[in-house]
Amino acid sequence: MSDVADLLSATARAAAAYLEGIDERPVGATVEPAELAGRIPSDFPEAPLADMAVLDELLHISRDAVLATGSPRFFGFVIGGALPAAIAADWLTSTWDQNAGLYVAGPAAAALEAAAGRWILDALDLPRDSSFAIVTGCQMAHLTCLAAARHQVFADVGWDVERDGLIGAPRVRFLVGAGVHVTVARAARVLGFGDACIETVAASDMGEMDPVALERALDSEPGPAIVCAQLGEINTGAMDPVADLVEIAHDHGAWLHVDGAFGLWARASAALAPLVPGVEGADSWATDGHKMLNVPYDCGIAICAHPTAHLAAISVHADYLMHSHDERRDGVDWTPDFSRRARGIALFAALRSLGRQGLEELIDRCCANARRMGAGLQKVDGAEVLNRIAYNQVLVGFSDDARTAAVIEHLQRGGECWVAGTHWHDRDAMRISITGYRTTAADVDRTVEAIRDALAATA
Ligand SMILES: *Cc1c(COP(=O)(O)O)cnc(C)c1O
């Protein structure tokens, strides 16, 4: 074997060993920070190191220092696993090293990205003539969609924001629900809508935006406006009543953007889609590949019902670029990135390996396991399920904040499962997110027992 084949085979063996052991290994990363730092040369080494030795060093440094996000009992934040076909595709993405900005710089990458986007519009039942962009995550998907929104709402009042910028521009209102994700506010800030221009619309206890409050807010002052709805509140999984919000926003000439980082995938399930009706009427949608779809990091998707606004806000022109101007897709026109990784390849592989049936089964199983987790925890003395479990999130309270912290710490150290905390409605809580494709009902039951044990151990 050549040196490179040796190196890649050794890498494949290490990766396979990791994945084959994922069910048994402790879920948490147990290394002490000082020990981890001590494994890494502090100064930039003078001499080169052989490739195989670099691999060995990486494996040595990362021992007990990798959080097993692919474990079937990993429930932290909202972090999905990585489907095998998508991991393989991701390796090829690095191997081929295409610059996915231009069709001519990588035809296969561009064609696979185009197909992945088309399939996602189909799977999520969004308007098939929408434009899309594959970006690093929902954060950048917001930035992309809200740039298109900004273009359109200004164009509607005769202001060319791409040409004239924001100085002297008419006022545009920016409305979000009380349960909004921080990434929406950051995208707004980068686009020139400072925190002080963000208006918060009342939401229910679970975090669903109140349509009556939105209507009242829009009635109070006519004029251009962008409204951000949400599918999947990060603590409770709650879904905004998007159909109502779309109608109200459009009656007032406003653009309705949907943050559907993980909740938008309810649309891929016949059982769950009725939870989120009317979403197809929105103007733009941001979602993630690296959460419910289990594409390895990173992968986000921006979708826009108004391709002309999307292009006006984002596309670039330079004489040397060799734009295609036909059915060939130039990624550079749709994403804020210029040179970019061919993320569409892993996204394509995830969708191809699942098919419509596998995707639906994955989403349904995550949500069924969340309900099972909730039902199991309801029978544990000292644990209280705080949310209505309509999707994949389970929010758990304990007697007081100190106990909550102790239970979470005990679980994170114990290795059987991994959960994180949050602050919700004036109390600390434990947040369980079921997003990984490996989790089974048996893993849920083991986790309920681990939580029962953690309660006993911290009494
Ligand atoms: C995760 C998440 C985001 C941010 O997504 P990234 O992929 O981390 O950029 C935005 N909104 C919601 C509701 C999320 O859950």
Short mmCIF file of C-alpha atoms and ligand atoms in Angstrom, two decimals:
data_model
loop_
_atom_site.label_atom_id
_atom_site.label_comp_id
_atom_site.label_asym_id
_atom_site.label_seq_id
_atom_site.Cartn_x
_atom_site.Cartn_y
_atom_site.Cartn_z
CA MET A 1 0.00 0.00 0.00
CA SER A 2 1.09 3.55 -0.66
CA ASP A 3 1.74 5.84 2.31
CA VAL A 4 -1.51 7.69 1.75
CA ALA A 5 -3.50 4.44 1.54
CA ASP A 6 -1.86 3.28 4.78
CA LEU A 7 -2.71 6.53 6.46
CA LEU A 8 -6.34 6.53 5.35
CA SER A 9 -6.78 2.86 6.25
CA ALA A 10 -5.43 3.52 9.73
CA THR A 11 -7.80 6.49 10.01
CA ALA A 12 -10.72 4.35 8.89
CA ARG A 13 -9.83 1.70 11.47
CA ALA A 14 -9.68 4.31 14.24
CA ALA A 15 -12.99 5.82 13.15
CA ALA A 16 -14.69 2.43 12.88
CA ALA A 17 -13.40 1.43 16.32
CA TYR A 18 -14.81 4.66 17.73
CA LEU A 19 -18.22 4.11 16.17
CA GLU A 20 -18.37 0.42 17.03
CA GLY A 21 -17.63 1.22 20.66
CA ILE A 22 -20.00 4.16 20.89
CA ASP A 23 -22.71 2.27 22.77
CA GLU A 24 -20.33 1.10 25.53
CA ARG A 25 -18.05 4.07 26.04
CA PRO A 26 -18.82 6.72 28.68
CA VAL A 27 -20.88 9.41 26.99
CA GLY A 28 -19.11 12.29 28.72
CA ALA A 29 -15.55 13.46 28.11
CA THR A 30 -13.81 12.73 31.40
CA VAL A 31 -10.41 14.31 30.78
CA GLU A 32 -9.24 17.09 33.11
CA PRO A 33 -8.59 20.34 31.20
CA ALA A 34 -5.00 20.60 32.49
CA GLU A 35 -4.21 17.07 31.39
CA LEU A 36 -5.70 17.72 27.96
CA ALA A 37 -3.64 20.89 27.55
CA GLY A 38 -0.52 18.99 28.64
CA ARG A 39 -0.88 16.52 25.77
CA ILE A 40 -0.57 19.26 23.16
CA PRO A 41 2.76 20.91 22.25
CA SER A 42 2.46 24.44 23.55
CA ASP A 43 4.78 26.00 20.98
CA PHE A 44 4.62 25.57 17.23
CA PRO A 45 7.07 22.70 16.57
CA GLU A 46 10.06 23.40 14.35
CA ALA A 47 10.29 20.02 12.69
CA PRO A 48 7.73 18.31 10.47
CA LEU A 49 6.02 15.17 11.76
CA ALA A 50 5.20 12.12 9.65
CA ASP A 51 1.52 11.88 8.67
CA MET A 52 0.99 8.62 10.57
CA ALA A 53 2.56 10.16 13.66
CA VAL A 54 0.19 13.15 13.36
CA LEU A 55 -2.71 10.70 13.33
CA ASP A 56 -1.34 8.89 16.39
CA GLU A 57 -0.86 12.20 18.17
CA LEU A 58 -4.46 13.25 17.43
CA LEU A 59 -5.75 9.97 18.80
CA HIS A 60 -3.57 10.38 21.89
CA ILE A 61 -4.68 13.98 22.50
CA SER A 62 -8.36 13.17 22.10
CA ARG A 63 -8.44 10.19 24.47
CA ASP A 64 -11.36 10.72 26.94
CA ALA A 65 -11.71 14.18 25.45
CA VAL A 66 -14.36 13.53 22.80
CA LEU A 67 -17.96 14.07 23.85
CA ALA A 68 -19.80 11.04 22.45
CA THR A 69 -22.51 12.99 20.66
CA GLY A 70 -23.21 9.91 18.55
CA SER A 71 -23.99 7.80 21.62
CA PRO A 72 -27.56 6.52 21.79
CA ARG A 73 -27.73 8.11 25.25
CA PHE A 74 -26.46 11.54 24.32
CA PHE A 75 -29.23 14.10 24.90
CA GLY A 76 -27.34 17.37 25.27
CA PHE A 77 -28.38 20.68 23.64
CA VAL A 78 -29.99 19.82 20.29
CA ILE A 79 -27.16 17.88 18.68
CA GLY A 80 -27.89 15.17 16.16
CA GLY A 81 -25.78 12.10 15.42
CA ALA A 82 -24.02 11.42 12.13
CA LEU A 83 -25.51 8.83 9.78
CA PRO A 84 -22.89 6.40 8.41
CA ALA A 85 -23.52 7.26 4.76
CA ALA A 86 -23.16 10.94 5.59
CA ILE A 87 -19.84 10.34 7.42
CA ALA A 88 -18.54 8.46 4.39
CA ALA A 89 -19.71 11.27 2.11
CA ASP A 90 -18.02 13.79 4.38
CA TRP A 91 -14.70 11.97 4.02
CA LEU A 92 -15.04 12.07 0.26
CA THR A 93 -15.88 15.76 0.48
CA SER A 94 -12.49 16.39 2.07
CA THR A 95 -10.76 14.03 -0.31
CA TRP A 96 -12.20 15.68 -3.42
CA ASP A 97 -11.66 19.11 -1.86
CA GLN A 98 -14.04 20.89 -4.21
CA ASN A 99 -14.69 24.59 -3.89
CA ALA A 100 -18.49 24.53 -4.01
CA GLY A 101 -18.81 28.20 -4.89
CA LEU A 102 -19.01 27.53 -8.61
CA TYR A 103 -20.33 24.77 -10.83
CA VAL A 104 -17.16 24.82 -12.91
CA ALA A 105 -15.08 24.28 -9.76
CA GLY A 106 -16.88 21.01 -8.99
CA PRO A 107 -19.76 19.79 -11.15
CA ALA A 108 -20.62 16.76 -8.98
CA ALA A 109 -20.69 18.88 -5.82
CA ALA A 110 -23.00 21.42 -7.50
CA ALA A 111 -25.34 18.77 -8.90
CA LEU A 112 -25.55 16.87 -5.60
CA GLU A 113 -26.27 20.10 -3.75
CA ALA A 114 -29.01 20.96 -6.24
CA ALA A 115 -30.58 17.54 -5.76
CA ALA A 116 -30.35 17.72 -1.96
CA GLY A 117 -32.09 21.09 -1.99
CA ARG A 118 -34.83 19.82 -4.30
CA TRP A 119 -35.40 16.77 -2.11
CA ILE A 120 -35.60 18.87 1.04
CA LEU A 121 -38.31 21.10 -0.46
CA ASP A 122 -40.18 17.90 -1.28
CA ALA A 123 -39.60 16.21 2.10
CA LEU A 124 -40.69 19.34 4.02
CA ASP A 125 -43.48 20.09 1.55
CA LEU A 126 -42.38 23.67 0.92
CA PRO A 127 -43.02 25.53 -2.37
CA ARG A 128 -41.02 23.65 -5.01
CA ASP A 129 -39.88 26.84 -6.74
CA SER A 130 -38.22 28.15 -3.58
CA SER A 131 -34.52 28.94 -3.66
CA PHE A 132 -32.18 27.46 -1.09
CA ALA A 133 -28.65 27.75 0.24
CA ILE A 134 -26.56 25.21 2.10
CA VAL A 135 -24.71 26.95 4.88
CA THR A 136 -22.94 26.10 8.13
CA GLY A 137 -25.99 26.09 10.37
CA CYS A 138 -29.27 27.71 11.21
CA GLN A 139 -27.43 30.86 12.30
CA MET A 140 -26.16 31.48 8.78
CA ALA A 141 -29.47 30.32 7.33
CA HIS A 142 -31.14 33.11 9.31
CA LEU A 143 -28.61 35.60 8.01
CA THR A 144 -29.26 34.48 4.43
CA CYS A 145 -33.06 34.46 4.70
CA LEU A 146 -33.26 37.70 6.64
CA ALA A 147 -31.01 39.44 4.09
CA ALA A 148 -33.60 38.43 1.48
CA ALA A 149 -36.36 39.65 3.79
CA ARG A 150 -34.57 42.94 4.29
CA HIS A 151 -34.24 43.37 0.54
CA GLN A 152 -37.94 42.76 -0.04
CA VAL A 153 -39.47 44.86 2.73
CA PHE A 154 -37.29 47.82 1.74
CA ALA A 155 -38.01 47.30 -1.96
CA ASP A 156 -41.73 47.36 -1.12
CA VAL A 157 -41.35 50.96 0.10
CA GLY A 158 -39.05 51.99 -2.75
CA TRP A 159 -35.72 51.77 -0.93
CA ASP A 160 -32.79 49.91 -2.53
CA VAL A 161 -30.96 48.65 0.55
CA GLU A 162 -28.24 46.88 -1.42
CA ARG A 163 -27.37 50.16 -3.16
CA ASP A 164 -28.11 52.75 -0.48
CA GLY A 165 -27.57 50.84 2.75
CA LEU A 166 -29.37 51.63 5.97
CA ILE A 167 -28.29 55.20 6.62
CA GLY A 168 -31.33 57.37 5.98
CA ALA A 169 -33.49 54.34 5.22
CA PRO A 170 -37.14 54.15 6.27
CA ARG A 171 -37.81 52.36 9.55
CA VAL A 172 -38.40 48.62 9.32
CA ARG A 173 -39.91 46.82 12.27
CA PHE A 174 -38.46 43.48 13.37
CA LEU A 175 -40.77 41.31 15.47
CA VAL A 176 -39.97 38.05 17.23
CA GLY A 177 -41.73 35.83 19.73
CA ALA A 178 -40.76 35.83 23.39
CA GLY A 179 -39.23 32.36 22.93
CA VAL A 180 -36.96 33.45 20.05
CA HIS A 181 -33.54 31.84 19.62
CA VAL A 182 -30.48 34.07 20.12
CA THR A 183 -29.29 33.39 16.57
CA VAL A 184 -32.25 35.33 15.15
CA ALA A 185 -31.29 38.38 17.17
CA ARG A 186 -27.67 38.03 16.10
CA ALA A 187 -28.60 37.77 12.43
CA ALA A 188 -30.77 40.86 12.85
CA ARG A 189 -27.89 42.71 14.49
CA VAL A 190 -25.47 41.85 11.70
CA LEU A 191 -28.05 43.06 9.17
CA GLY A 192 -28.32 46.42 10.88
CA PHE A 193 -31.36 45.85 13.06
CA GLY A 194 -29.93 46.54 16.50
CA ASP A 195 -31.24 44.90 19.65
CA ALA A 196 -33.23 48.04 20.43
CA CYS A 197 -35.28 47.66 17.21
CA ILE A 198 -36.27 44.09 17.99
CA GLU A 199 -39.83 43.99 19.28
CA THR A 200 -40.88 41.00 21.34
CA VAL A 201 -44.37 39.55 20.88
CA ALA A 202 -45.92 37.73 23.82
CA ALA A 203 -45.77 33.93 23.82
CA SER A 204 -47.53 31.19 25.78
CA ASP A 205 -45.95 29.44 28.76
CA MET A 206 -44.50 26.83 26.41
CA GLY A 207 -43.11 29.51 24.08
CA GLU A 208 -45.66 29.69 21.24
CA MET A 209 -46.10 33.18 19.78
CA ASP A 210 -49.55 34.62 20.47
CA PRO A 211 -51.24 35.53 17.15
CA VAL A 212 -53.52 38.06 18.83
CA ALA A 213 -50.50 39.85 20.25
CA LEU A 214 -48.82 39.83 16.83
CA GLU A 215 -51.91 41.30 15.19
CA ARG A 216 -52.11 44.01 17.83
CA ALA A 217 -48.42 44.84 17.40
CA LEU A 218 -48.69 45.09 13.61
CA ASP A 219 -51.91 47.12 13.81
CA SER A 220 -50.27 49.61 16.15
CA GLU A 221 -47.92 50.95 13.48
CA PRO A 222 -48.27 50.35 9.75
CA GLY A 223 -45.14 50.07 7.64
CA PRO A 224 -42.53 47.58 6.54
CA ALA A 225 -41.97 44.70 8.95
CA ILE A 226 -40.23 41.36 9.29
CA VAL A 227 -41.76 38.76 11.63
CA CYS A 228 -39.79 35.74 12.86
CA ALA A 229 -41.78 32.69 13.92
CA GLN A 230 -40.35 29.52 15.39
CA LEU A 231 -40.90 25.79 15.08
CA GLY A 232 -39.25 24.02 17.99
CA GLU A 233 -38.58 26.14 21.05
CA ILE A 234 -35.21 25.02 22.43
CA ASN A 235 -36.51 24.06 25.87
CA THR A 236 -40.01 22.78 25.21
CA GLY A 237 -40.04 21.97 21.49
CA ALA A 238 -43.15 24.15 21.17
CA MET A 239 -44.35 25.09 17.70
CA ASP A 240 -45.66 28.56 16.86
CA PRO A 241 -49.11 28.62 15.18
CA VAL A 242 -47.42 29.51 11.90
CA ALA A 243 -50.55 29.31 9.74
CA ASP A 244 -52.18 32.09 11.79
CA LEU A 245 -48.99 34.12 11.94
CA VAL A 246 -48.51 33.90 8.15
CA GLU A 247 -52.03 35.17 7.56
CA ILE A 248 -51.63 38.08 9.97
CA ALA A 249 -48.18 39.00 8.66
CA HIS A 250 -49.33 38.93 5.04
CA ASP A 251 -52.45 40.97 5.80
CA HIS A 252 -50.04 43.64 7.04
CA GLY A 253 -47.55 43.32 4.17
CA ALA A 254 -44.90 41.82 6.46
CA TRP A 255 -42.36 39.09 5.63
CA LEU A 256 -42.76 35.95 7.73
CA HIS A 257 -39.54 34.03 8.43
CA VAL A 258 -39.56 30.68 10.20
CA ASP A 259 -36.79 29.46 12.51
CA GLY A 260 -37.30 25.74 12.08
CA ALA A 261 -33.84 24.55 13.12
CA PHE A 262 -35.19 21.20 14.30
CA GLY A 263 -38.97 21.69 14.40
CA LEU A 264 -39.40 22.11 10.65
CA TRP A 265 -38.67 18.39 10.29
CA ALA A 266 -42.09 17.62 11.80
CA ARG A 267 -43.23 18.30 8.24
CA ALA A 268 -41.50 15.09 7.10
CA SER A 269 -43.79 12.92 9.25
CA ALA A 270 -47.41 12.17 8.40
CA ALA A 271 -48.15 11.83 12.12
CA LEU A 272 -46.48 15.09 13.14
CA ALA A 273 -47.20 17.34 10.13
CA PRO A 274 -50.68 18.19 11.47
CA LEU A 275 -48.86 19.95 14.36
CA VAL A 276 -47.43 22.47 11.92
CA PRO A 277 -50.04 23.34 9.29
CA GLY A 278 -49.76 26.28 6.91
CA VAL A 279 -45.98 26.54 7.21
CA GLU A 280 -45.66 26.43 3.42
CA GLY A 281 -47.23 29.88 3.27
CA ALA A 282 -44.24 31.58 4.94
CA ASP A 283 -41.68 33.66 3.02
CA SER A 284 -38.50 31.98 4.26
CA TRP A 285 -37.39 29.08 6.43
CA ALA A 286 -34.12 28.30 8.18
CA THR A 287 -33.27 24.80 9.32
CA ASP A 288 -30.40 22.49 10.18
CA GLY A 289 -29.02 19.32 8.66
CA HIS A 290 -26.89 18.60 11.74
CA LYS A 291 -29.84 18.19 14.14
CA MET A 292 -32.83 15.97 13.27
CA LEU A 293 -31.40 14.86 9.93
CA ASN A 294 -28.17 13.54 11.52
CA VAL A 295 -25.74 15.04 9.03
CA PRO A 296 -22.28 15.50 10.60
CA TYR A 297 -21.35 19.07 11.53
CA ASP A 298 -21.80 21.42 9.97
CA CYS A 299 -24.87 21.78 7.82
CA GLY A 300 -27.66 24.34 7.72
CA ILE A 301 -30.23 25.11 5.04
CA ALA A 302 -31.77 28.47 4.12
CA ILE A 303 -34.94 28.31 2.03
CA CYS A 304 -36.63 31.30 0.42
CA ALA A 305 -39.99 31.49 -1.33
CA HIS A 306 -38.77 34.54 -3.26
CA PRO A 307 -35.66 33.59 -5.26
CA THR A 308 -35.41 37.06 -6.77
CA ALA A 309 -35.13 38.65 -3.32
CA HIS A 310 -32.66 35.96 -2.28
CA LEU A 311 -30.45 36.66 -5.31
CA ALA A 312 -30.75 40.42 -4.96
CA ALA A 313 -29.52 40.21 -1.37
CA ILE A 314 -26.78 37.61 -1.71
CA SER A 315 -25.45 37.06 -5.25
CA VAL A 316 -22.07 38.40 -6.31
CA HIS A 317 -20.60 39.26 -9.67
CA ALA A 318 -16.99 39.39 -10.68
CA ASP A 319 -15.60 39.03 -14.16
CA TYR A 320 -13.24 36.20 -13.28
CA LEU A 321 -15.89 33.98 -11.70
CA MET A 322 -17.12 32.17 -14.83
CA HIS A 323 -20.74 32.16 -13.67
CA SER A 324 -22.89 29.55 -15.32
CA HIS A 325 -26.12 31.53 -15.93
CA ASP A 326 -28.09 28.41 -16.78
CA GLU A 327 -29.36 25.35 -14.96
CA ARG A 328 -25.91 24.76 -13.49
CA ARG A 329 -25.88 25.91 -9.87
CA ASP A 330 -23.27 28.35 -8.58
CA GLY A 331 -23.40 28.15 -4.78
CA VAL A 332 -21.72 31.53 -4.47
CA ASP A 333 -24.94 33.26 -5.58
CA TRP A 334 -27.02 31.82 -2.76
CA THR A 335 -24.81 31.73 0.33
CA PRO A 336 -22.93 34.48 2.15
CA ASP A 337 -19.84 32.26 1.75
CA PHE A 338 -17.58 32.67 -1.23
CA SER A 339 -15.20 29.71 -1.28
CA ARG A 340 -17.01 26.95 0.55
CA ARG A 341 -17.02 23.31 1.57
CA ALA A 342 -19.25 21.07 -0.55
CA ARG A 343 -21.70 20.43 2.29
CA GLY A 344 -24.32 19.25 -0.16
CA ILE A 345 -22.53 15.93 -0.58
CA ALA A 346 -23.05 14.73 3.01
CA LEU A 347 -26.54 16.20 2.99
CA PHE A 348 -27.34 14.28 -0.18
CA ALA A 349 -25.95 11.06 1.33
CA ALA A 350 -28.03 11.42 4.50
CA LEU A 351 -31.22 11.93 2.51
CA ARG A 352 -30.34 9.18 0.02
CA SER A 353 -29.63 6.62 2.74
CA LEU A 354 -32.85 7.41 4.63
CA GLY A 355 -35.28 7.89 1.78
CA ARG A 356 -38.66 9.37 2.60
CA GLN A 357 -39.56 6.36 4.75
CA GLY A 358 -36.34 6.37 6.74
CA LEU A 359 -36.61 10.10 7.35
CA GLU A 360 -40.15 9.80 8.62
CA GLU A 361 -39.20 6.83 10.81
CA LEU A 362 -36.26 8.77 12.26
CA ILE A 363 -38.35 11.82 13.18
CA ASP A 364 -41.21 9.70 14.54
CA ARG A 365 -38.85 7.57 16.61
CA CYS A 366 -37.10 10.58 18.20
CA CYS A 367 -40.50 11.99 19.17
CA ALA A 368 -41.87 8.65 20.40
CA ASN A 369 -38.76 8.26 22.54
CA ALA A 370 -39.28 11.75 23.97
CA ARG A 371 -42.82 10.79 24.98
CA ARG A 372 -41.50 7.56 26.49
CA MET A 373 -38.87 9.51 28.41
CA GLY A 374 -41.54 11.87 29.72
CA ALA A 375 -43.81 9.01 30.78
CA GLY A 376 -40.89 7.23 32.48
CA LEU A 377 -39.80 10.33 34.36
CA GLN A 378 -43.32 11.05 35.54
CA LYS A 379 -42.98 7.90 37.64
CA VAL A 380 -39.69 9.00 39.23
CA ASP A 381 -40.16 10.59 42.66
CA GLY A 382 -38.51 13.99 42.79
CA ALA A 383 -38.53 14.58 39.00
CA GLU A 384 -41.14 16.76 37.35
CA VAL A 385 -41.77 16.96 33.59
CA LEU A 386 -42.25 20.67 32.93
CA ASN A 387 -43.29 20.75 29.28
CA ARG A 388 -46.06 19.36 27.15
CA ILE A 389 -44.09 16.88 25.02
CA ALA A 390 -45.27 17.47 21.49
CA TYR A 391 -41.94 16.90 19.77
CA ASN A 392 -38.44 15.75 20.77
CA GLN A 393 -37.69 17.87 23.87
CA VAL A 394 -38.22 16.87 27.49
CA LEU A 395 -37.78 19.51 30.17
CA VAL A 396 -37.31 18.21 33.71
CA GLY A 397 -37.41 20.05 37.01
CA PHE A 398 -36.15 18.95 40.43
CA SER A 399 -36.87 20.32 43.90
CA ASP A 400 -34.56 23.35 43.61
CA ASP A 401 -31.73 24.78 41.52
CA ALA A 402 -28.95 23.27 43.63
CA ARG A 403 -30.44 19.79 43.28
CA THR A 404 -30.89 20.28 39.52
CA ALA A 405 -27.22 21.22 39.16
CA ALA A 406 -26.17 18.24 41.30
CA VAL A 407 -28.25 15.77 39.28
CA ILE A 408 -26.92 17.08 35.96
CA GLU A 409 -23.34 17.00 37.22
CA HIS A 410 -23.78 13.46 38.54
CA LEU A 411 -25.18 12.30 35.19
CA GLN A 412 -22.47 14.01 33.14
CA ARG A 413 -19.75 12.39 35.26
CA GLY A 414 -21.41 9.01 35.42
CA GLY A 415 -20.98 8.21 31.72
CA GLU A 416 -24.31 6.41 31.26
CA CYS A 417 -25.95 9.36 29.54
CA TRP A 418 -25.34 13.05 28.92
CA VAL A 419 -27.84 15.85 29.47
CA ALA A 420 -27.47 19.60 29.87
CA GLY A 421 -29.22 22.27 31.87
CA THR A 422 -31.16 25.41 31.14
CA HIS A 423 -32.89 28.24 32.92
CA TRP A 424 -36.61 28.35 32.26
CA HIS A 425 -39.41 30.38 33.86
CA ASP A 426 -37.34 31.46 36.86
CA ARG A 427 -35.91 28.07 37.66
CA ASP A 428 -33.10 25.83 36.51
CA ALA A 429 -34.10 22.69 34.66
CA MET A 430 -32.61 19.70 32.89
CA ARG A 431 -33.06 19.53 29.16
CA ILE A 432 -33.29 16.24 27.28
CA SER A 433 -33.20 16.45 23.50
CA ILE A 434 -33.75 13.26 21.51
CA THR A 435 -32.13 13.94 18.19
CA GLY A 436 -29.73 11.08 17.47
CA TYR A 437 -30.63 8.25 15.12
CA ARG A 438 -29.21 5.53 17.40
CA THR A 439 -31.47 6.06 20.41
CA THR A 440 -33.82 3.14 21.14
CA ALA A 441 -36.60 2.65 23.67
CA ALA A 442 -34.13 0.60 25.76
CA ASP A 443 -31.75 3.59 25.85
CA VAL A 444 -34.60 5.76 27.08
CA ASP A 445 -35.38 3.27 29.85
CA ARG A 446 -31.71 3.11 30.88
CA THR A 447 -31.63 6.90 31.02
CA VAL A 448 -34.72 7.07 33.22
CA GLU A 449 -32.99 4.64 35.61
CA ALA A 450 -29.78 6.70 35.52
CA ILE A 451 -31.78 9.80 36.48
CA ARG A 452 -33.48 7.88 39.30
CA ASP A 453 -30.03 6.79 40.56
CA ALA A 454 -28.68 10.33 40.25
CA LEU A 455 -31.56 11.60 42.37
CA ALA A 456 -30.81 8.97 45.03
CA ALA A 457 -27.09 9.73 44.97
CA THR A 458 -27.61 13.48 45.40
CA ALA A 459 -30.30 13.27 48.11
C1 LIG B 1 -29.83 25.17 17.04
C2 LIG B 1 -30.80 26.27 16.81
C3 LIG B 1 -30.42 27.42 16.12
C4 LIG B 1 -29.00 27.67 15.68
O1 LIG B 1 -28.58 26.70 14.79
P1 LIG B 1 -27.05 26.47 14.46
O2 LIG B 1 -27.10 25.33 13.53
O3 LIG B 1 -26.38 26.16 15.75
O4 LIG B 1 -26.52 27.71 13.85
C5 LIG B 1 -31.39 28.36 15.85
N1 LIG B 1 -32.65 28.19 16.27
C6 LIG B 1 -33.05 27.11 16.95
C7 LIG B 1 -34.47 26.98 17.37
C8 LIG B 1 -32.12 26.10 17.25
O5 LIG B 1 -32.50 25.02 17.91
#
